[in-house]
mmCIF file of C-alpha atoms in Angstrom:
data_model
loop_
_atom_site.group_PDB
_atom_site.id
_atom_site.type_symbol
_atom_site.label_atom_id
_atom_site.label_comp_id
_atom_site.label_asym_id
_atom_site.label_seq_id
_atom_site.Cartn_x
_atom_site.Cartn_y
_atom_site.Cartn_z
ATOM 1 C CA MET A 1189 115.998 100.503 94.647
ATOM 2 C CA THR A 1190 116.301 97.092 96.307
ATOM 3 C CA ASP A 1191 113.520 95.321 98.193
ATOM 4 C CA GLU A 1192 115.406 96.086 101.409
ATOM 5 C CA ASP A 1193 115.516 99.803 100.528
ATOM 6 C CA SER A 1194 111.754 99.759 99.872
ATOM 7 C CA THR A 1195 111.150 98.136 103.249
ATOM 8 C CA PHE A 1196 113.318 100.754 104.968
ATOM 9 C CA ASP A 1197 111.307 103.536 103.302
ATOM 10 C CA MET A 1198 108.036 101.880 104.267
ATOM 11 C CA LEU A 1199 108.992 101.424 107.908
ATOM 12 C CA ALA A 1200 110.428 104.951 108.090
ATOM 13 C CA VAL A 1201 106.867 106.225 107.661
ATOM 14 C CA LEU A 1202 106.133 104.785 111.107
ATOM 15 C CA GLY A 1203 108.842 106.968 112.659
ATOM 16 C CA ASP A 1204 106.213 109.631 113.323
ATOM 17 C CA PRO A 1205 104.615 108.789 116.722
ATOM 18 C CA VAL A 1206 101.128 109.943 115.689
ATOM 19 C CA ARG A 1207 101.280 107.886 112.504
ATOM 20 C CA ARG A 1208 102.498 104.890 114.485
ATOM 21 C CA ARG A 1209 99.574 105.235 116.893
ATOM 22 C CA LEU A 1210 97.068 105.396 114.035
ATOM 23 C CA TYR A 1211 98.581 102.362 112.344
ATOM 24 C CA ARG A 1212 98.377 100.339 115.557
ATOM 25 C CA TYR A 1213 94.742 101.299 116.041
ATOM 26 C CA VAL A 1214 93.750 100.296 112.498
ATOM 27 C CA ALA A 1215 95.840 97.097 112.635
ATOM 28 C CA ALA A 1216 94.207 96.048 115.910
ATOM 29 C CA SER A 1217 90.660 96.638 114.638
ATOM 30 C CA PRO A 1218 88.826 93.477 113.517
ATOM 31 C CA GLY A 1219 87.184 95.309 110.621
ATOM 32 C CA GLU A 1220 87.571 98.402 108.488
ATOM 33 C CA VAL A 1221 87.583 101.756 110.299
ATOM 34 C CA GLY A 1222 86.761 105.262 109.166
ATOM 35 C CA ARG A 1223 88.527 108.551 109.720
ATOM 36 C CA ASP A 1224 86.152 109.712 112.448
ATOM 37 C CA ALA A 1225 86.723 106.609 114.569
ATOM 38 C CA VAL A 1226 90.494 106.814 114.133
ATOM 39 C CA ALA A 1227 90.584 110.525 114.969
ATOM 40 C CA GLU A 1228 88.482 110.012 118.098
ATOM 41 C CA ALA A 1229 90.625 107.098 119.286
ATOM 42 C CA ALA A 1230 93.836 109.094 118.780
ATOM 43 C CA GLY A 1231 92.462 112.344 120.179
ATOM 44 C CA ILE A 1232 93.310 114.373 117.080
ATOM 45 C CA SER A 1233 91.326 116.246 114.439
ATOM 46 C CA ARG A 1234 89.692 114.413 111.562
ATOM 47 C CA SER A 1235 91.772 116.322 109.005
ATOM 48 C CA LEU A 1236 95.051 115.413 110.747
ATOM 49 C CA ALA A 1237 93.955 111.771 111.003
ATOM 50 C CA ALA A 1238 93.098 111.767 107.285
ATOM 51 C CA PHE A 1239 96.528 113.194 106.412
ATOM 52 C CA HIS A 1240 98.440 110.551 108.364
ATOM 53 C CA LEU A 1241 96.163 107.698 107.281
ATOM 54 C CA ASP A 1242 96.694 108.536 103.629
ATOM 55 C CA LYS A 1243 100.468 108.638 104.192
ATOM 56 C CA LEU A 1244 100.212 105.093 105.570
ATOM 57 C CA VAL A 1245 98.226 104.092 102.475
ATOM 58 C CA GLU A 1246 100.891 105.625 100.183
ATOM 59 C CA ALA A 1247 103.531 103.593 102.021
ATOM 60 C CA GLY A 1248 101.602 100.370 101.451
ATOM 61 C CA LEU A 1249 100.895 99.792 105.153
ATOM 62 C CA LEU A 1250 97.134 100.351 104.932
ATOM 63 C CA THR A 1251 94.579 99.773 102.184
ATOM 64 C CA VAL A 1252 91.404 101.690 101.430
ATOM 65 C CA SER A 1253 87.829 100.810 100.529
ATOM 66 C CA PHE A 1254 84.678 102.892 100.164
ATOM 67 C CA ARG A 1255 81.327 102.013 101.683
ATOM 68 C CA ARG A 1256 78.206 103.816 102.863
ATOM 69 C CA LEU A 1257 78.120 103.254 106.607
ATOM 70 C CA SER A 1258 74.369 103.961 106.781
ATOM 71 C CA GLY A 1259 73.614 100.982 104.552
ATOM 72 C CA ARG A 1260 71.373 103.195 102.394
ATOM 73 C CA THR A 1261 71.686 103.279 98.608
ATOM 74 C CA GLY A 1262 70.456 105.482 95.809
ATOM 75 C CA PRO A 1263 69.922 109.262 95.668
ATOM 76 C CA GLY A 1264 70.235 111.003 99.010
ATOM 77 C CA ALA A 1265 72.237 108.174 100.582
ATOM 78 C CA GLY A 1266 75.335 110.351 100.810
ATOM 79 C CA ARG A 1267 78.892 109.745 99.726
ATOM 80 C CA PRO A 1268 80.577 106.463 100.632
ATOM 81 C CA ALA A 1269 82.947 106.711 103.588
ATOM 82 C CA LYS A 1270 86.654 106.099 103.136
ATOM 83 C CA LEU A 1271 87.585 103.087 105.265
ATOM 84 C CA TYR A 1272 90.997 101.772 106.227
ATOM 85 C CA ARG A 1273 92.410 98.392 107.136
ATOM 86 C CA ARG A 1274 95.876 96.916 107.471
ATOM 87 C CA ALA A 1275 97.466 95.866 104.185
ATOM 88 C CA GLU A 1276 98.373 92.257 103.575
ATOM 89 C CA GLY A 1277 102.010 91.253 103.466
ATOM 90 C CA GLU A 1278 104.935 91.180 105.854
ATOM 91 C CA HIS A 1279 107.747 93.678 106.299
ATOM 92 C CA ALA A 1280 110.933 92.799 108.150
ATOM 93 C CA VAL A 1281 114.390 94.298 108.325
ATOM 94 C CA SER A 1282 117.477 92.540 109.636
ATOM 95 C CA LEU A 1283 120.853 94.216 110.087
ATOM 96 C CA PRO A 1284 122.983 92.490 108.990
ATOM 97 C CA PRO A 1285 120.748 90.416 106.674
ATOM 98 C CA ARG A 1286 119.586 87.066 108.095
ATOM 99 C CA SER A 1287 117.541 84.244 106.583
ATOM 100 C CA TYR A 1288 115.554 82.699 109.418
ATOM 101 C CA GLU A 1289 112.572 82.145 107.123
ATOM 102 C CA ALA A 1290 114.611 79.866 104.869
ATOM 103 C CA VAL A 1291 115.747 77.809 107.869
ATOM 104 C CA GLY A 1292 112.187 77.631 109.201
ATOM 105 C CA ARG A 1293 110.915 76.400 105.835
ATOM 106 C CA LEU A 1294 113.638 73.751 105.661
ATOM 107 C CA LEU A 1295 112.955 72.490 109.190
ATOM 108 C CA ALA A 1296 109.195 72.416 108.565
ATOM 109 C CA GLU A 1297 109.713 70.384 105.391
ATOM 110 C CA VAL A 1298 111.890 67.861 107.229
ATOM 111 C CA LEU A 1299 109.386 67.521 110.100
ATOM 112 C CA GLU A 1300 106.456 67.103 107.728
ATOM 113 C CA ASN A 1301 108.229 64.520 105.591
ATOM 114 C CA ALA A 1302 109.283 62.578 108.695
ATOM 115 C CA GLY A 1303 105.710 62.601 110.086
ATOM 116 C CA LEU A 1304 106.787 64.258 113.330
ATOM 117 C CA ASP A 1305 103.614 66.302 113.833
ATOM 118 C CA ARG A 1306 102.848 64.882 117.287
ATOM 119 C CA GLU A 1307 106.409 65.407 118.509
ATOM 120 C CA LEU A 1308 106.301 69.028 117.328
ATOM 121 C CA GLN A 1309 102.943 69.593 119.017
ATOM 122 C CA ALA A 1310 104.208 68.119 122.288
ATOM 123 C CA ALA A 1311 107.245 70.401 122.189
ATOM 124 C CA ALA A 1312 105.050 73.430 121.376
ATOM 125 C CA ARG A 1313 102.617 72.636 124.210
ATOM 126 C CA ALA A 1314 105.507 72.274 126.671
ATOM 127 C CA THR A 1315 107.038 75.542 125.447
ATOM 128 C CA GLY A 1316 103.745 77.361 125.952
ATOM 129 C CA ALA A 1317 103.268 75.934 129.444
ATOM 130 C CA ALA A 1318 106.830 76.910 130.396
ATOM 131 C CA HIS A 1319 106.371 80.534 129.312
ATOM 132 C CA PRO A 1320 106.591 82.967 132.289
ATOM 133 C CA ASP A 1321 103.135 84.383 131.462
ATOM 134 C CA ALA A 1322 101.451 81.025 130.804
ATOM 135 C CA CYS A 1323 98.098 80.396 132.467
ATOM 136 C CA THR A 1324 97.754 83.985 133.711
ATOM 137 C CA ASP A 1325 94.316 85.588 133.967
ATOM 138 C CA ASP A 1326 94.922 88.186 131.253
ATOM 139 C CA MET A 1327 95.006 85.880 128.248
ATOM 140 C CA GLU A 1328 94.474 88.786 125.863
ATOM 141 C CA ALA A 1329 97.680 90.474 127.048
ATOM 142 C CA VAL A 1330 99.646 87.219 126.704
ATOM 143 C CA LEU A 1331 98.435 86.688 123.130
ATOM 144 C CA ARG A 1332 98.923 90.344 122.209
ATOM 145 C CA ALA A 1333 102.551 90.213 123.404
ATOM 146 C CA ARG A 1334 103.156 87.225 121.124
ATOM 147 C CA GLY A 1335 101.768 89.025 118.063
ATOM 148 C CA TYR A 1336 98.350 87.352 117.736
ATOM 149 C CA GLU A 1337 96.368 90.624 117.916
ATOM 150 C CA PRO A 1338 93.405 89.183 119.869
ATOM 151 C CA TYR A 1339 89.950 90.766 119.884
ATOM 152 C CA ARG A 1340 86.692 89.903 121.581
ATOM 153 C CA GLU A 1341 83.723 88.445 119.778
ATOM 154 C CA GLY A 1342 81.274 87.958 122.624
ATOM 155 C CA GLU A 1343 82.774 85.356 124.937
ATOM 156 C CA THR A 1344 85.185 84.268 122.213
ATOM 157 C CA LEU A 1345 88.737 85.440 121.613
ATOM 158 C CA ARG A 1346 89.576 85.735 117.927
ATOM 159 C CA LEU A 1347 93.149 86.203 116.718
ATOM 160 C CA ARG A 1348 93.542 88.657 113.886
ATOM 161 C CA ASN A 1349 97.171 87.827 113.125
ATOM 162 C CA CYS A 1350 99.045 84.579 112.624
ATOM 163 C CA PRO A 1351 102.683 85.003 113.771
ATOM 164 C CA PHE A 1352 103.608 82.006 111.603
ATOM 165 C CA HIS A 1353 101.675 83.065 108.501
ATOM 166 C CA ALA A 1354 104.313 82.343 105.833
ATOM 167 C CA LEU A 1355 105.033 78.833 107.112
ATOM 168 C CA ALA A 1356 101.361 78.131 107.865
ATOM 169 C CA THR A 1357 100.501 78.917 104.245
ATOM 170 C CA GLU A 1358 103.084 76.422 102.982
ATOM 171 C CA PHE A 1359 102.693 73.741 105.686
ATOM 172 C CA PRO A 1360 99.158 74.298 107.076
ATOM 173 C CA ALA A 1361 98.614 70.979 108.879
ATOM 174 C CA LEU A 1362 102.035 70.987 110.529
ATOM 175 C CA ILE A 1363 102.184 74.651 111.561
ATOM 176 C CA CYS A 1364 98.526 75.090 112.519
ATOM 177 C CA GLY A 1365 98.714 71.978 114.701
ATOM 178 C CA MET A 1366 101.841 73.362 116.353
ATOM 179 C CA ASN A 1367 100.160 76.728 116.839
ATOM 180 C CA LEU A 1368 97.116 75.180 118.516
ATOM 181 C CA ALA A 1369 99.346 73.160 120.852
ATOM 182 C CA LEU A 1370 101.381 76.254 121.753
ATOM 183 C CA ILE A 1371 98.242 78.206 122.667
ATOM 184 C CA GLU A 1372 96.917 75.230 124.638
ATOM 185 C CA GLY A 1373 100.088 75.396 126.717
ATOM 186 C CA LEU A 1374 99.724 79.143 127.229
ATOM 187 C CA ALA A 1375 95.996 79.135 128.045
ATOM 188 C CA PRO A 1376 94.672 79.055 131.619
ATOM 189 C CA GLU A 1377 92.076 76.492 132.665
ATOM 190 C CA GLU A 1378 89.033 78.654 131.860
ATOM 191 C CA TRP A 1379 89.933 79.054 128.183
ATOM 192 C CA SER A 1380 89.425 76.363 125.550
ATOM 193 C CA PRO A 1381 91.502 76.799 122.358
ATOM 194 C CA ALA A 1382 90.194 75.136 119.182
ATOM 195 C CA MET A 1383 90.702 75.187 115.432
ATOM 196 C CA ASP A 1384 88.330 77.699 113.857
ATOM 197 C CA PRO A 1385 90.079 79.662 111.091
ATOM 198 C CA CYS A 1386 88.856 83.169 110.349
ATOM 199 C CA SER A 1387 89.438 84.954 107.072
ATOM 200 C CA GLY A 1388 92.801 86.680 107.037
ATOM 201 C CA GLY A 1389 93.533 85.726 110.650
ATOM 202 C CA CYS A 1390 94.775 82.895 112.814
ATOM 203 C CA CYS A 1391 93.470 79.328 112.624
ATOM 204 C CA VAL A 1392 92.855 79.174 116.392
ATOM 205 C CA MET A 1393 90.091 80.703 118.495
ATOM 206 C CA LEU A 1394 89.565 80.555 122.250
ATOM 207 C CA SER A 1395 86.228 80.242 124.024
ATOM 208 C CA LYS A 1396 85.426 80.486 127.698
ATOM 209 C CA LYS A 1397 84.575 77.141 129.280
ATOM 210 C CA LYS A 1398 81.096 76.985 130.779
ATOM 211 C CA SER A 1399 81.109 76.790 134.562
ATOM 212 C CA HIS A 1400 79.129 73.971 136.126
#
């Protein structure tokens, strides 16, 4: 079986609408989630949620850990809960096959070697500002539509996913600077984007500006 065949099989698991809904809920959660929370969010029984969640684990789309949610240890603390979170890695299918990642890597290498960071950031900022949804009030919706998977942390917006993860890993200064500039262009006046990487997520966070 080829890598492409494996990806097809993996994504086919998401053909079931209930399974797709559960995956989206777990993927959008900032931390690990248990079966009860997933079942309640989806409006289905715990046993049905457990069945579909474990199918997603078998497909490599979710990973599992075990932890006592009460925080208690020792005898009488109860069994650890089975918790789910999105698996690392990327899965993409292109018909016919394309190689945009290779082109992106080549362009990033040329830009980095030529020292064109500022020019790239200026272009990214202008692109963000020119987006039809730029500077709208619902910043969460704008970021969600672009794949950032935002979530609230008090008055702060954290971004659980980096849409440019593969390139950002290889060219962090270049791509993270571009990413910050892009979000600066998208953000309305009341939001202040800044570099503040979170584990497993995006390098940018947004905080609400204090009103005077």
